PDB file of N, CA and C in Angstrom:
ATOM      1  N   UNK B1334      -6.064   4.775 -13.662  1.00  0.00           N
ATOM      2  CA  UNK B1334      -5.699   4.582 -12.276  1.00  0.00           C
ATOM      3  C   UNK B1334      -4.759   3.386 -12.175  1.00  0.00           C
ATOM      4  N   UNK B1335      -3.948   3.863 -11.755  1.00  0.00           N
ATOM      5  CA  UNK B1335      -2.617   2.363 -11.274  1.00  0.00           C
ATOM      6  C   UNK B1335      -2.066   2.521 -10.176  1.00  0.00           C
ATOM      7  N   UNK B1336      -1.773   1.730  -9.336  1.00  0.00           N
ATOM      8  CA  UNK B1336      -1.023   1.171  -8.167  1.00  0.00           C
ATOM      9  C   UNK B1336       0.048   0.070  -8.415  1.00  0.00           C
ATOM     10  N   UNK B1337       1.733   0.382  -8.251  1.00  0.00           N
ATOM     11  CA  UNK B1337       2.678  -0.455  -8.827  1.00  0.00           C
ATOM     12  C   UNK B1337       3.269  -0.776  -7.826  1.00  0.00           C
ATOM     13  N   UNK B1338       3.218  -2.390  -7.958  1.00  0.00           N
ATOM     14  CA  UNK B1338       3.691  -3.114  -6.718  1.00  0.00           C
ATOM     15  C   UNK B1338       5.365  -3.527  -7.345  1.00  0.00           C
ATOM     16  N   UNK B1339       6.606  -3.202  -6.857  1.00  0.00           N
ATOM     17  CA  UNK B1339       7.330  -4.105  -6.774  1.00  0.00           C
ATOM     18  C   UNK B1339       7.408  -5.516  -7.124  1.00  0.00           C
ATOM     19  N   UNK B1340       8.795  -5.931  -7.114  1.00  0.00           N
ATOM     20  CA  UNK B1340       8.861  -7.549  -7.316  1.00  0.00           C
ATOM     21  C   UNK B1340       9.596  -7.569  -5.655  1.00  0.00           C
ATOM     22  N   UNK B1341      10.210  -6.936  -4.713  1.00  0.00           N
ATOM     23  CA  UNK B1341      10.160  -7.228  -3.982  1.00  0.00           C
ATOM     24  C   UNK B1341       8.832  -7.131  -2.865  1.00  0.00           C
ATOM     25  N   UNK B1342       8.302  -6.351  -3.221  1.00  0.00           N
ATOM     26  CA  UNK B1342       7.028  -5.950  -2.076  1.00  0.00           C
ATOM     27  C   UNK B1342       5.564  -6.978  -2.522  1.00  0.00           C
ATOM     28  N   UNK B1343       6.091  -7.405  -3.836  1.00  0.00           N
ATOM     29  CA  UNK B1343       5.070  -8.773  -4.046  1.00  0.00           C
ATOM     30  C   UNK B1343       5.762  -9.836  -3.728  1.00  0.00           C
ATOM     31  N   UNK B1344       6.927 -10.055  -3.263  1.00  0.00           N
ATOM     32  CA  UNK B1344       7.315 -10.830  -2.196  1.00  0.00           C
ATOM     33  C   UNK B1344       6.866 -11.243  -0.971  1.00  0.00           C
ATOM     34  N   UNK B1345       6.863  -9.831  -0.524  1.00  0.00           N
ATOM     35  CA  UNK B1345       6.518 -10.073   0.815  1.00  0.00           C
ATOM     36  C   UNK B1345       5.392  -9.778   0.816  1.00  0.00           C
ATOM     37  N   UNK B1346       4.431  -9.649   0.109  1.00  0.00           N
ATOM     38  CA  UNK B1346       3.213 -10.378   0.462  1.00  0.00           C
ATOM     39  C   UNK B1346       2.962 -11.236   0.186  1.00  0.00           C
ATOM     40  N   UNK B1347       3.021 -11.842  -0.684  1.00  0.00           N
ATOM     41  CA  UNK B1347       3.112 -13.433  -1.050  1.00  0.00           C
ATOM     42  C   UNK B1347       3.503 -14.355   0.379  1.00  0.00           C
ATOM     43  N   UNK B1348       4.626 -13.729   0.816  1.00  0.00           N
ATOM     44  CA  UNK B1348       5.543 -13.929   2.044  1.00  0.00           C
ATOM     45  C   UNK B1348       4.306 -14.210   3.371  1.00  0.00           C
ATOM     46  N   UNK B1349       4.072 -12.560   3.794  1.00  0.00           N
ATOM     47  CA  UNK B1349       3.071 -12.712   4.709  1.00  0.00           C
ATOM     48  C   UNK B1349       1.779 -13.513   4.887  1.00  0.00           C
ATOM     49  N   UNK B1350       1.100 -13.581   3.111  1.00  0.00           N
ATOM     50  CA  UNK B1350       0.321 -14.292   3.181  1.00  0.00           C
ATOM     51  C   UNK B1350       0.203 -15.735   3.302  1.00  0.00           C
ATOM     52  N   UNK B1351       1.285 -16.507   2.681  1.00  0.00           N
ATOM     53  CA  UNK B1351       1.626 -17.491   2.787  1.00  0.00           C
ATOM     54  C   UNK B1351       1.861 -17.952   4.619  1.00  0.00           C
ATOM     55  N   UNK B1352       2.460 -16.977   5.302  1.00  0.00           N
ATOM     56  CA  UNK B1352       2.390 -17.478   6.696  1.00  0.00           C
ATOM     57  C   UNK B1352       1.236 -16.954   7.601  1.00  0.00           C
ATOM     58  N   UNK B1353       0.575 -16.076   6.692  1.00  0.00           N
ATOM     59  CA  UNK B1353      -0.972 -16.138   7.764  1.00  0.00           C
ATOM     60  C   UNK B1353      -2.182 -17.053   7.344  1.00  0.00           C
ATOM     61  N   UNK B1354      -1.657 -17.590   6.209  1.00  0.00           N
ATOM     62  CA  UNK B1354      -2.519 -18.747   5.361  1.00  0.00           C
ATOM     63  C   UNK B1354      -3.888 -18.995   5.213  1.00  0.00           C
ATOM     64  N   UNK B1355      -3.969 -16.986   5.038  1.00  0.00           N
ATOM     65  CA  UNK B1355      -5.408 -17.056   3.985  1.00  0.00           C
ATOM     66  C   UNK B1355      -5.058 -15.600   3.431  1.00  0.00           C
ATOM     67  N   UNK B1356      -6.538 -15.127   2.863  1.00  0.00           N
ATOM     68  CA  UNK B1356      -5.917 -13.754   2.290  1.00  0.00           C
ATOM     69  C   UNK B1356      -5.942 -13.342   0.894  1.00  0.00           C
ATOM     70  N   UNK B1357      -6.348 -12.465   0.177  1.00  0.00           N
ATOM     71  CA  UNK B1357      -5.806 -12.627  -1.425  1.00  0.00           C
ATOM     72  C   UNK B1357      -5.217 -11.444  -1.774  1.00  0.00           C
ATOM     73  N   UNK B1358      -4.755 -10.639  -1.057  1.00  0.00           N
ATOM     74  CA  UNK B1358      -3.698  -9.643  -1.211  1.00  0.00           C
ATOM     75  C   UNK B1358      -3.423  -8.297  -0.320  1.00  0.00           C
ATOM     76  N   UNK B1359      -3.080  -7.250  -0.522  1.00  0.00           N
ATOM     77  CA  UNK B1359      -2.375  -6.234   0.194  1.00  0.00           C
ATOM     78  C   UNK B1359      -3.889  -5.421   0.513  1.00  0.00           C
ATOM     79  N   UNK B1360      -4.503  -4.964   1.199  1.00  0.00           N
ATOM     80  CA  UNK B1360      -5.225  -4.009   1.300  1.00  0.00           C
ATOM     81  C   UNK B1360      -4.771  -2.165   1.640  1.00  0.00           C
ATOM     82  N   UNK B1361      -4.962  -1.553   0.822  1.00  0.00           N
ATOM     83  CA  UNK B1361      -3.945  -0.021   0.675  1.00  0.00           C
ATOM     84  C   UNK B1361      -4.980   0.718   0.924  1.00  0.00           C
ATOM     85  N   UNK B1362      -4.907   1.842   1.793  1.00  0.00           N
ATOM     86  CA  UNK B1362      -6.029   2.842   1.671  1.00  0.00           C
ATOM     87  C   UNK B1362      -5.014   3.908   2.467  1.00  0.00           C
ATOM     88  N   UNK B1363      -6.142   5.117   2.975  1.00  0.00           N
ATOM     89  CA  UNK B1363      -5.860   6.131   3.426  1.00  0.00           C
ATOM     90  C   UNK B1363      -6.663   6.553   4.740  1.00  0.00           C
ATOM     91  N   UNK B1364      -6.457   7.327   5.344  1.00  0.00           N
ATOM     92  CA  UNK B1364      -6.913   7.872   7.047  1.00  0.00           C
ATOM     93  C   UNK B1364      -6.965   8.681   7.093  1.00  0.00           C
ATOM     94  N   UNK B1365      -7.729  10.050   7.256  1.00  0.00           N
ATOM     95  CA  UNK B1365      -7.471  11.354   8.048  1.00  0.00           C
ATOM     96  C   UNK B1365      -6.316  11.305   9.300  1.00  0.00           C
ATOM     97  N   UNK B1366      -4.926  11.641   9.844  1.00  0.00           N
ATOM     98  CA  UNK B1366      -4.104  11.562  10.428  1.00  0.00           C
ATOM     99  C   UNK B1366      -2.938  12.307  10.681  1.00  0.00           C
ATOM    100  N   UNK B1367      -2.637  12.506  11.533  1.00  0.00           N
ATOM    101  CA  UNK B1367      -1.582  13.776  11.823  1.00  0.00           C
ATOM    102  C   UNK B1367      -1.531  14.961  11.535  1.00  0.00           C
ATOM    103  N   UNK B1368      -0.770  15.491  11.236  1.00  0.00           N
ATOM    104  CA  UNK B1368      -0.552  17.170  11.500  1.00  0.00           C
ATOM    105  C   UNK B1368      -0.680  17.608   9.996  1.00  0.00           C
ATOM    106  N   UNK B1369      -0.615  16.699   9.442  1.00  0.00           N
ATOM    107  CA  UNK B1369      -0.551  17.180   7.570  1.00  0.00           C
ATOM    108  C   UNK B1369      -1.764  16.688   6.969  1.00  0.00           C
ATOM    109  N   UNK B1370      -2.356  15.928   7.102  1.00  0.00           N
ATOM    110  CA  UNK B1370      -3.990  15.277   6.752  1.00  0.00           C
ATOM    111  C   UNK B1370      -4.005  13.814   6.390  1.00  0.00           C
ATOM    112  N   UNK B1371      -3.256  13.055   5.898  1.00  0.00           N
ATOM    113  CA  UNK B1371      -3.311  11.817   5.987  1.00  0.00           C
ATOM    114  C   UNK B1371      -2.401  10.718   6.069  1.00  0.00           C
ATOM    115  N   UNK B1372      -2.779   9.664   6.342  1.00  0.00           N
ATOM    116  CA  UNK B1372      -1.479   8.383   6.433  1.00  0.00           C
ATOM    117  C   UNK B1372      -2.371   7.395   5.747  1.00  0.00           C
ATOM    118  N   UNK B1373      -1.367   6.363   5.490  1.00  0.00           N
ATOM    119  CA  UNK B1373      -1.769   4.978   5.124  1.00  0.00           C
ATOM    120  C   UNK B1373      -2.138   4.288   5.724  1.00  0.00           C
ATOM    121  N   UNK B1374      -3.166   3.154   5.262  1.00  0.00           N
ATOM    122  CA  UNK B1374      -3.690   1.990   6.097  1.00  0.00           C
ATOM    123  C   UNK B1374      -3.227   0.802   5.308  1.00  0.00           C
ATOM    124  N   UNK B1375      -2.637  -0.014   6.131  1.00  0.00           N
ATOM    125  CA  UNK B1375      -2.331  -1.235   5.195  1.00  0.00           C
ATOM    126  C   UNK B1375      -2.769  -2.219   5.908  1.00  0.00           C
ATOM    127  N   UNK B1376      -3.125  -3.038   5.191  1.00  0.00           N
ATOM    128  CA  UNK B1376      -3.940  -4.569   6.121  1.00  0.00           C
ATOM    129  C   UNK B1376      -4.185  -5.745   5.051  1.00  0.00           C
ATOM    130  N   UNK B1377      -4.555  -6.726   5.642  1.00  0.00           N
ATOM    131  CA  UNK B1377      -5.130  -7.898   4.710  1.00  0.00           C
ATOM    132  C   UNK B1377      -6.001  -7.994   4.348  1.00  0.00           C
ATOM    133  N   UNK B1378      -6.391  -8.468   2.594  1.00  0.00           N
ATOM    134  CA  UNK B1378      -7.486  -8.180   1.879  1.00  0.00           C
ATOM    135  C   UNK B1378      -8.011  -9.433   1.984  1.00  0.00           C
ATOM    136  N   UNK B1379      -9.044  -9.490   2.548  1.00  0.00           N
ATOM    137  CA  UNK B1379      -9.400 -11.809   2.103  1.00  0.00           C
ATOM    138  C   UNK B1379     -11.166 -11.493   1.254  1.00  0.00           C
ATOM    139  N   UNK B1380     -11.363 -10.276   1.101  1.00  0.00           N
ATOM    140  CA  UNK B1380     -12.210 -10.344   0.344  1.00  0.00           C
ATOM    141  C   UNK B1380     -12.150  -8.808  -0.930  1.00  0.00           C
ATOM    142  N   UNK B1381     -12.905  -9.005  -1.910  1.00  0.00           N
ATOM    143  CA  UNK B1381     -12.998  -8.031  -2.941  1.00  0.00           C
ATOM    144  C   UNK B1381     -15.056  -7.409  -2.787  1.00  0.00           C
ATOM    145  N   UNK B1382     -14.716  -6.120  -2.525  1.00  0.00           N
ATOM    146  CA  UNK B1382     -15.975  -5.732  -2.135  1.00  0.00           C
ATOM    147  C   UNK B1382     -16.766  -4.820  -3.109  1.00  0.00           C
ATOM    148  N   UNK B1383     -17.728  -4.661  -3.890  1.00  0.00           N
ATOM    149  CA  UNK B1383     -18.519  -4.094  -4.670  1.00  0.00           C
ATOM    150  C   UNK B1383     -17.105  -2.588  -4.900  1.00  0.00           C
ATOM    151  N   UNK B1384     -17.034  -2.263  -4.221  1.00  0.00           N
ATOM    152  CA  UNK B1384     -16.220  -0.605  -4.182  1.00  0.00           C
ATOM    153  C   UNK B1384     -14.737  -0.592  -3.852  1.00  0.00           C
ATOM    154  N   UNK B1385     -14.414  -1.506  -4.368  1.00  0.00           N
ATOM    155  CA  UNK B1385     -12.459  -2.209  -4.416  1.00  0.00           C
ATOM    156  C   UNK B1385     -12.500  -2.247  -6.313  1.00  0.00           C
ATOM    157  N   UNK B1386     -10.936  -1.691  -6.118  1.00  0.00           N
ATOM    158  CA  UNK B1386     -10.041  -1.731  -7.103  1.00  0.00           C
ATOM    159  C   UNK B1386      -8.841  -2.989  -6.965  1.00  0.00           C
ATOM    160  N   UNK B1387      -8.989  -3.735  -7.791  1.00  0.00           N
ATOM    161  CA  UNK B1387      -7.891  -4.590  -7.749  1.00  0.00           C
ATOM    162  C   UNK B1387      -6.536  -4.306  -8.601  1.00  0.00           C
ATOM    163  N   UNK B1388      -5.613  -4.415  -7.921  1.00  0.00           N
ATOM    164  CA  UNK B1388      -4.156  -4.439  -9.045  1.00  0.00           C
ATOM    165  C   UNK B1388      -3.060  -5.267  -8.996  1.00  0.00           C
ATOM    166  N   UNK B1389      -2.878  -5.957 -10.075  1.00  0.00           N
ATOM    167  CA  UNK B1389      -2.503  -7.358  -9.637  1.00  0.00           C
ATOM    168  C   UNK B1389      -0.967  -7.306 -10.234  1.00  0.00           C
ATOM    169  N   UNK B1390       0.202  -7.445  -9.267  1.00  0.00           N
ATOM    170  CA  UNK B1390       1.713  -7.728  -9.790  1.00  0.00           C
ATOM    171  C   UNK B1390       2.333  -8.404  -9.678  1.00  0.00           C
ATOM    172  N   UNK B1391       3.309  -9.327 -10.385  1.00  0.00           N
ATOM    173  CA  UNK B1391       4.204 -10.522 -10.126  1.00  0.00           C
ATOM    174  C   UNK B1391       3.848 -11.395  -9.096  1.00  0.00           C
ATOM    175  N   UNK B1392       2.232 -11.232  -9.417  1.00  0.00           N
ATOM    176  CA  UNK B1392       1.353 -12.654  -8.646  1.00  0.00           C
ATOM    177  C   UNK B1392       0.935 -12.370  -7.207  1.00  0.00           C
ATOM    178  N   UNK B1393       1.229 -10.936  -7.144  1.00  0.00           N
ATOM    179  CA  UNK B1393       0.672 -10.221  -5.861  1.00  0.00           C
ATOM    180  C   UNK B1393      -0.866  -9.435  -5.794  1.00  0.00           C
ATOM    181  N   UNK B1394      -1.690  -9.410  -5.160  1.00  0.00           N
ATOM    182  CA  UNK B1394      -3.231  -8.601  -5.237  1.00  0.00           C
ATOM    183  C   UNK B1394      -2.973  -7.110  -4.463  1.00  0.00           C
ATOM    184  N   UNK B1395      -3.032  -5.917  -4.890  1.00  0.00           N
ATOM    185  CA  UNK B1395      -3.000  -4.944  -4.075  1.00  0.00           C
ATOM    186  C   UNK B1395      -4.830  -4.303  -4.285  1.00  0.00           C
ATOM    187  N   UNK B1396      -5.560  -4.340  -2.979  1.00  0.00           N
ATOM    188  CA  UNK B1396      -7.095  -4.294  -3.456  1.00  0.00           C
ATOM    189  C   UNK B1396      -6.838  -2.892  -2.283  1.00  0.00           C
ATOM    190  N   UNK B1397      -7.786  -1.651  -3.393  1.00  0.00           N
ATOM    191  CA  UNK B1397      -7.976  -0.051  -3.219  1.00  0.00           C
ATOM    192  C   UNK B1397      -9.113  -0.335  -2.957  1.00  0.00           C
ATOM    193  N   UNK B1398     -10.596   0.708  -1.938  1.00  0.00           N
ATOM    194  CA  UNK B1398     -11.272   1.380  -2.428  1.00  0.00           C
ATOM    195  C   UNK B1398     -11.164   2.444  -3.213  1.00  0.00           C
ATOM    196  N   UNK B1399     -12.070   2.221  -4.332  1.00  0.00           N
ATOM    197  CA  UNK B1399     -12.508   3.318  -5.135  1.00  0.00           C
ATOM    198  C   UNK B1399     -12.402   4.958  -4.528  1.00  0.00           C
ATOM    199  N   UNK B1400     -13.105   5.559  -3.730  1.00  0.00           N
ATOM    200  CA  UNK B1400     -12.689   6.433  -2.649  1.00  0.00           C
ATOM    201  C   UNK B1400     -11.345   6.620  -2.486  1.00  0.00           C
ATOM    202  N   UNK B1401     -10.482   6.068  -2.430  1.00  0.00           N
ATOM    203  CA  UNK B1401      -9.185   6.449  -1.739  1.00  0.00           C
ATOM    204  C   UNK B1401      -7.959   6.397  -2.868  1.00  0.00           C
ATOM    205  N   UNK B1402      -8.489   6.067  -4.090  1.00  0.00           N
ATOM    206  CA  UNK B1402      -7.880   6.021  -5.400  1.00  0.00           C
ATOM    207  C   UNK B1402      -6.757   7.778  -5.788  1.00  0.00           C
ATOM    208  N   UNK B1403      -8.213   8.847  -5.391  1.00  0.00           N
ATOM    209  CA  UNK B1403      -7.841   9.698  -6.024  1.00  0.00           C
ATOM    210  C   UNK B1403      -6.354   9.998  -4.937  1.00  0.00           C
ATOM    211  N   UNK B1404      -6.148   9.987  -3.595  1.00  0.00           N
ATOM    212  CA  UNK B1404      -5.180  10.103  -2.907  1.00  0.00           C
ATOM    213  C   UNK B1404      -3.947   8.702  -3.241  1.00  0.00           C
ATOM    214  N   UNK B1405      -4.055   7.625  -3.911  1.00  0.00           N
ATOM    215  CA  UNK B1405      -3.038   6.443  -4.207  1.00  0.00           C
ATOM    216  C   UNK B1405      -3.188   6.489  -5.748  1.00  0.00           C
ATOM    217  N   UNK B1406      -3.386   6.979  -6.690  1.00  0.00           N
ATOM    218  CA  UNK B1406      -3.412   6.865  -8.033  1.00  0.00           C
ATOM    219  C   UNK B1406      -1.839   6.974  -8.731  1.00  0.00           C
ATOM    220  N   UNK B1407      -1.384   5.775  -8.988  1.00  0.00           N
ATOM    221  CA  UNK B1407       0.096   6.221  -9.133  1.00  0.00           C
ATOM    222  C   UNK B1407       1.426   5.801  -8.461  1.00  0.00           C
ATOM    223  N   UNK B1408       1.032   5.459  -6.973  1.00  0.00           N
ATOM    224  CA  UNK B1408       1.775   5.131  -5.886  1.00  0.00           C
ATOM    225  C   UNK B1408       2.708   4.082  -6.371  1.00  0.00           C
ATOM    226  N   UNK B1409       3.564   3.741  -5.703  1.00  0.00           N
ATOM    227  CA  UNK B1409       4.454   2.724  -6.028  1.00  0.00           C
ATOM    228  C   UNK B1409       4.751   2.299  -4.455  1.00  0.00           C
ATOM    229  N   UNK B1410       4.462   0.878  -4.478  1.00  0.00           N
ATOM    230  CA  UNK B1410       4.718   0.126  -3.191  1.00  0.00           C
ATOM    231  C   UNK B1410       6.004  -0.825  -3.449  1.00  0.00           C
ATOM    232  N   UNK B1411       6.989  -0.277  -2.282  1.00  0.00           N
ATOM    233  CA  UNK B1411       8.310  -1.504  -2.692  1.00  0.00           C
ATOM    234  C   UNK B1411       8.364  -1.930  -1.167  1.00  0.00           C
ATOM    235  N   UNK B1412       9.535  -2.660  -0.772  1.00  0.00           N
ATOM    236  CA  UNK B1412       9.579  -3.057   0.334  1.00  0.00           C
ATOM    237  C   UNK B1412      10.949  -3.221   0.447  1.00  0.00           C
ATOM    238  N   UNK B1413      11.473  -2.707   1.750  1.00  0.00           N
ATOM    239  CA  UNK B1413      13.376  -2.259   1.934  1.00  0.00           C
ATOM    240  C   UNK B1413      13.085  -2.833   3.140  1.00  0.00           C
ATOM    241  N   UNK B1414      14.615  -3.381   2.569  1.00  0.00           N
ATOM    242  CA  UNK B1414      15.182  -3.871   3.873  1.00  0.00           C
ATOM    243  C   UNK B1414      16.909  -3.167   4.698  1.00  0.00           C
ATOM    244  N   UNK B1415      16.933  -2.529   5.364  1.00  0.00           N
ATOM    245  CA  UNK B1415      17.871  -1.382   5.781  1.00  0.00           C
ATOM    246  C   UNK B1415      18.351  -1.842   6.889  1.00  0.00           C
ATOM    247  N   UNK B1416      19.640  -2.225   7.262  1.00  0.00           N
ATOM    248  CA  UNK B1416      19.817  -2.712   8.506  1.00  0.00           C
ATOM    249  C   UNK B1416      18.826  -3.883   9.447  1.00  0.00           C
ATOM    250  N   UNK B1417      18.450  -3.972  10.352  1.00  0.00           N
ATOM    251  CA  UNK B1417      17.467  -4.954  10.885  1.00  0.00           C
ATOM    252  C   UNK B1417      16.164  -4.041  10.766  1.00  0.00           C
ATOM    253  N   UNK B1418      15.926  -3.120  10.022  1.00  0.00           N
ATOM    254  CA  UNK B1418      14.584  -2.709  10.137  1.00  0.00           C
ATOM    255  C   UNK B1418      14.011  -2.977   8.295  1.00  0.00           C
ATOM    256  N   UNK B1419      12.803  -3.280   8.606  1.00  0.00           N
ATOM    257  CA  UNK B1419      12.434  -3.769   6.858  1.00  0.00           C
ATOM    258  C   UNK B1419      10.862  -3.099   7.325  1.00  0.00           C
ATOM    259  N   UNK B1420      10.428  -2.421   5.968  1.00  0.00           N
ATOM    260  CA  UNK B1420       9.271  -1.939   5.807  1.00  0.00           C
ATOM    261  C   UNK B1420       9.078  -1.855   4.477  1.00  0.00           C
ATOM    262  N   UNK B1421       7.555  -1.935   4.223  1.00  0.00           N
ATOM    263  CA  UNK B1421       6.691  -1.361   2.966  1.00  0.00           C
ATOM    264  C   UNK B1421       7.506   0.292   2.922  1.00  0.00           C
ATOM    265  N   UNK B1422       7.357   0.735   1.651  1.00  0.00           N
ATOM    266  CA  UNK B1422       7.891   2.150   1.266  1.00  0.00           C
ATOM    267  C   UNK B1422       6.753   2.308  -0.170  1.00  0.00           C
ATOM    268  N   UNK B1423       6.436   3.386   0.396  1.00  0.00           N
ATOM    269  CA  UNK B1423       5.693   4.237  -0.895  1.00  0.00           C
ATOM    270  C   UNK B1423       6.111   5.219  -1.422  1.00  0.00           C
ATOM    271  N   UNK B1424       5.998   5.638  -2.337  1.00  0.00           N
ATOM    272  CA  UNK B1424       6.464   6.527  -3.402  1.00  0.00           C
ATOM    273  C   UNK B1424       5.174   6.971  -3.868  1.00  0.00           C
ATOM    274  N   UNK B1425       4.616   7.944  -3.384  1.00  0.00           N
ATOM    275  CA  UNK B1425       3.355   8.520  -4.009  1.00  0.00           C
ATOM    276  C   UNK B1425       3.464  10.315  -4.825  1.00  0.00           C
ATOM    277  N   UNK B1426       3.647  10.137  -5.897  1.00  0.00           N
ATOM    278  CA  UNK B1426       3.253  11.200  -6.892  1.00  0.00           C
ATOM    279  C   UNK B1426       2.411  11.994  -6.565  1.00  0.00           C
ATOM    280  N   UNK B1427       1.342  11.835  -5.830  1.00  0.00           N
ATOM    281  CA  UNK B1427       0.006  13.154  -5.601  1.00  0.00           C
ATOM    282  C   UNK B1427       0.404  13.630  -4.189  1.00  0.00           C
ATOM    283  N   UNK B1428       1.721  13.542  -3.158  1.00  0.00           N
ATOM    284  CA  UNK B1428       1.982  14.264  -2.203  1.00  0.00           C
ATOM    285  C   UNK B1428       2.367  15.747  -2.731  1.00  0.00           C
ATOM    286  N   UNK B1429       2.061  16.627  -1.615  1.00  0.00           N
ATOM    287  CA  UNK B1429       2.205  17.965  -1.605  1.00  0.00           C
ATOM    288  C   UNK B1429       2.966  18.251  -0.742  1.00  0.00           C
ATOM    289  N   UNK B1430       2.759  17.649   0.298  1.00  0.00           N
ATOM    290  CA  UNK B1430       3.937  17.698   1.773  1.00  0.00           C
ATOM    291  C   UNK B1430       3.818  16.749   2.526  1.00  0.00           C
ATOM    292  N   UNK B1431       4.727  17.189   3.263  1.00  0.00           N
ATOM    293  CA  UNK B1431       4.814  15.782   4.362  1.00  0.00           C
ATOM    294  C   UNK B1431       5.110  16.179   5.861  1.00  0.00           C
ATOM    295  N   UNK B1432       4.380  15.508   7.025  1.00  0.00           N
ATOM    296  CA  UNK B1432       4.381  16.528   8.152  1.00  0.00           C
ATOM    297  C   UNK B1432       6.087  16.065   8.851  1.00  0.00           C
ATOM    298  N   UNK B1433       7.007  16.622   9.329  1.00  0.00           N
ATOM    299  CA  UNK B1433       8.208  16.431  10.244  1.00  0.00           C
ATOM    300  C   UNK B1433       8.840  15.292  10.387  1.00  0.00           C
ATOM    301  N   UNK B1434       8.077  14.433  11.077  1.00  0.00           N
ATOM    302  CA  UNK B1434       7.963  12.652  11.313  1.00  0.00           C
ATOM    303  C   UNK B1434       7.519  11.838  10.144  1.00  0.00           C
ATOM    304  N   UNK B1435       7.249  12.817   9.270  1.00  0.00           N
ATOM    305  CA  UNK B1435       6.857  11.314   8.078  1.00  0.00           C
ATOM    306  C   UNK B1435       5.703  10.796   8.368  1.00  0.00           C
ATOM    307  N   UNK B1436       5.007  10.797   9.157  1.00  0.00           N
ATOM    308  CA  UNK B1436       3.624   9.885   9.616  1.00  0.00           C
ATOM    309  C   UNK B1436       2.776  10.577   8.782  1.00  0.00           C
ATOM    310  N   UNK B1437       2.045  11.309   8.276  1.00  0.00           N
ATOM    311  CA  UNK B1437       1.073  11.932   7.729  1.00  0.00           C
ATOM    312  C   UNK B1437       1.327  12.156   6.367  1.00  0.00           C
ATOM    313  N   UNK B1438       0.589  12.793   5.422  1.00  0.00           N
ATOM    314  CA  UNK B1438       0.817  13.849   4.084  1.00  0.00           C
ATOM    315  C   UNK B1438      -0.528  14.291   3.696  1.00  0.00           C
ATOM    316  N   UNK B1439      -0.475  15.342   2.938  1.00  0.00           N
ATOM    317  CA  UNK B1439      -0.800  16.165   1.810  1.00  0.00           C
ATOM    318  C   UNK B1439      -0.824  16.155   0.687  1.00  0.00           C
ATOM    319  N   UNK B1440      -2.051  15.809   0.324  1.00  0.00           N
ATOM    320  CA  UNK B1440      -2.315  15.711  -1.286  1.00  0.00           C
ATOM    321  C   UNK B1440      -2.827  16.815  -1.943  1.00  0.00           C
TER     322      UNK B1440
END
């Protein structure tokens, strides 16, 4: 099981965390959501819980539940910056589809 963080997207968490000034890394999971079956949850990790996966890159923490592995096994988290809009971007290998809008997928 692997989750590959960027050297820019361990930037910007490093980034974020550093200005919310606590925290020990990216928290990644998954949701039942939209028209295709799921989306991402991303949030701040400030703790490691019995049923977390840790994966640690260019000094960045990306912490999984175990559970939500088999849907992120593989993923690649970068972070773009495109005109004035900048976001996390995933690249996940176990999609099957993706609903219209991009908000959801299929594993």
């Amino acid at each position: 099981m692997s989750i590959i963080l960027t050297e820019p997207a361990a930037a910007q968490v490093s980034k974020q965390l550093a200005k919310r000034g606590a925290g020990l890394g990216l928290r990644l999971g998954v949701k039942p959501a939209g028209c295709t079956g799921f989306a991402y949850v991303v949030d701040y990790a400030d703790a490691v819980e019995a049923d977390d996966a840790v994966f640690e890159q260019h000094g960045a923490k990306v912490v999984v539940k175990q559970g939500d592995l088999a849907y992120l096994d593989g993923v690649e988290i970068d972070f773009r910056r495109e005109g004035i809009s900048e976001a996390f971007k995933f690249h996940n290998p176990n999609i099957k589809a993706t609903c219209g809008c991009g908000e959801s997928f299929a594993v």
